[in-house]
Amino acid sequence: AISSAGGISFDELDDHFMLRKLPGTFAAGEMLDWEAPTGGYLLQASFATGAAAGKGALKWLNL
């Protein structure tokens, strides 16, 4: 399987998955522009970027 193309470019995100132009807004999973032969690992990629974005949000909130 190929994950869907389109979505938010990685250039629009900082290292914590926060949108550079909308501070406090984070993106993960299928919101991102990736196109890769992920096979059964698309859920894992979504979970991993979701966890990273969650950690980024906590850091942004100073929690």
PDB file of C-alpha atoms in Angstrom:
ATOM      1  CA  ALA A   1       0.000   0.000   0.000  1.00  0.00           C
ATOM      2  CA  ILE A   2       1.068   3.579  -0.598  1.00  0.00           C
ATOM      3  CA  SER A   3       0.216   6.235   1.960  1.00  0.00           C
ATOM      4  CA  SER A   4      -1.744   9.142   0.550  1.00  0.00           C
ATOM      5  CA  ALA A   5      -0.017  12.066  -1.122  1.00  0.00           C
ATOM      6  CA  GLY A   6      -0.971  15.637  -0.382  1.00  0.00           C
ATOM      7  CA  GLY A   7      -1.409  17.408   2.903  1.00  0.00           C
ATOM      8  CA  ILE A   8       0.904  19.635   4.889  1.00  0.00           C
ATOM      9  CA  SER A   9       4.489  19.835   3.660  1.00  0.00           C
ATOM     10  CA  PHE A  10       7.197  18.990   6.183  1.00  0.00           C
ATOM     11  CA  ASP A  11       8.749  22.384   5.348  1.00  0.00           C
ATOM     12  CA  GLU A  12       5.708  23.998   6.997  1.00  0.00           C
ATOM     13  CA  LEU A  13       6.419  22.235  10.328  1.00  0.00           C
ATOM     14  CA  ASP A  14       9.025  22.798  13.000  1.00  0.00           C
ATOM     15  CA  ASP A  15      10.911  19.937  14.686  1.00  0.00           C
ATOM     16  CA  HIS A  16       7.934  19.307  16.988  1.00  0.00           C
ATOM     17  CA  PHE A  17       5.302  19.046  14.218  1.00  0.00           C
ATOM     18  CA  MET A  18       3.940  22.545  14.937  1.00  0.00           C
ATOM     19  CA  LEU A  19       2.857  24.664  11.975  1.00  0.00           C
ATOM     20  CA  ARG A  20       5.318  27.524  11.570  1.00  0.00           C
ATOM     21  CA  LYS A  21       2.588  29.925  10.404  1.00  0.00           C
ATOM     22  CA  LEU A  22       0.045  28.876  13.067  1.00  0.00           C
ATOM     23  CA  PRO A  23       1.836  28.537  16.428  1.00  0.00           C
ATOM     24  CA  GLY A  24      -0.003  26.157  18.733  1.00  0.00           C
ATOM     25  CA  THR A  25      -1.374  24.076  15.844  1.00  0.00           C
ATOM     26  CA  PHE A  26       0.187  20.656  15.414  1.00  0.00           C
ATOM     27  CA  ALA A  27      -0.139  18.112  12.597  1.00  0.00           C
ATOM     28  CA  ALA A  28       0.400  14.368  12.426  1.00  0.00           C
ATOM     29  CA  GLY A  29      -0.497  11.212  10.522  1.00  0.00           C
ATOM     30  CA  GLU A  30      -2.506  11.580   7.331  1.00  0.00           C
ATOM     31  CA  MET A  31      -2.459  15.380   7.711  1.00  0.00           C
ATOM     32  CA  LEU A  32       1.164  15.256   6.516  1.00  0.00           C
ATOM     33  CA  ASP A  33       2.353  15.144   2.923  1.00  0.00           C
ATOM     34  CA  TRP A  34       4.071  11.835   2.649  1.00  0.00           C
ATOM     35  CA  GLU A  35       4.009   9.292  -0.093  1.00  0.00           C
ATOM     36  CA  ALA A  36       5.811   6.134   0.796  1.00  0.00           C
ATOM     37  CA  PRO A  37       5.389   2.388   0.436  1.00  0.00           C
ATOM     38  CA  THR A  38       4.392   1.946   4.066  1.00  0.00           C
ATOM     39  CA  GLY A  39       2.552  -1.339   3.684  1.00  0.00           C
ATOM     40  CA  GLY A  40       1.112  -2.257   7.072  1.00  0.00           C
ATOM     41  CA  TYR A  41       3.129   0.420   8.812  1.00  0.00           C
ATOM     42  CA  LEU A  42       0.920   3.409   7.953  1.00  0.00           C
ATOM     43  CA  LEU A  43      -0.798   3.148  11.345  1.00  0.00           C
ATOM     44  CA  GLN A  44       2.586   2.997  13.062  1.00  0.00           C
ATOM     45  CA  ALA A  45       3.738   6.120  11.202  1.00  0.00           C
ATOM     46  CA  SER A  46       0.521   7.899  12.203  1.00  0.00           C
ATOM     47  CA  PHE A  47       0.904   6.850  15.847  1.00  0.00           C
ATOM     48  CA  ALA A  48       4.565   7.887  15.904  1.00  0.00           C
ATOM     49  CA  THR A  49       3.969  11.329  14.420  1.00  0.00           C
ATOM     50  CA  GLY A  50       0.955  11.759  16.719  1.00  0.00           C
ATOM     51  CA  ALA A  51       3.097  10.960  19.755  1.00  0.00           C
ATOM     52  CA  ALA A  52       5.799  13.365  18.550  1.00  0.00           C
ATOM     53  CA  ALA A  53       3.237  16.119  17.946  1.00  0.00           C
ATOM     54  CA  GLY A  54       1.755  15.497  21.408  1.00  0.00           C
ATOM     55  CA  LYS A  55       5.183  15.852  23.010  1.00  0.00           C
ATOM     56  CA  GLY A  56       5.703  19.005  20.972  1.00  0.00           C
ATOM     57  CA  ALA A  57       2.414  20.418  22.239  1.00  0.00           C
ATOM     58  CA  LEU A  58       3.375  19.677  25.841  1.00  0.00           C
ATOM     59  CA  LYS A  59       6.727  21.387  25.309  1.00  0.00           C
ATOM     60  CA  TRP A  60       5.010  24.397  23.682  1.00  0.00           C
ATOM     61  CA  LEU A  61       2.661  24.643  26.701  1.00  0.00           C
ATOM     62  CA  ASN A  62       5.654  24.296  29.065  1.00  0.00           C
ATOM     63  CA  LEU A  63       4.158  21.201  30.727  1.00  0.00           C
TER      64      LEU A  63
END
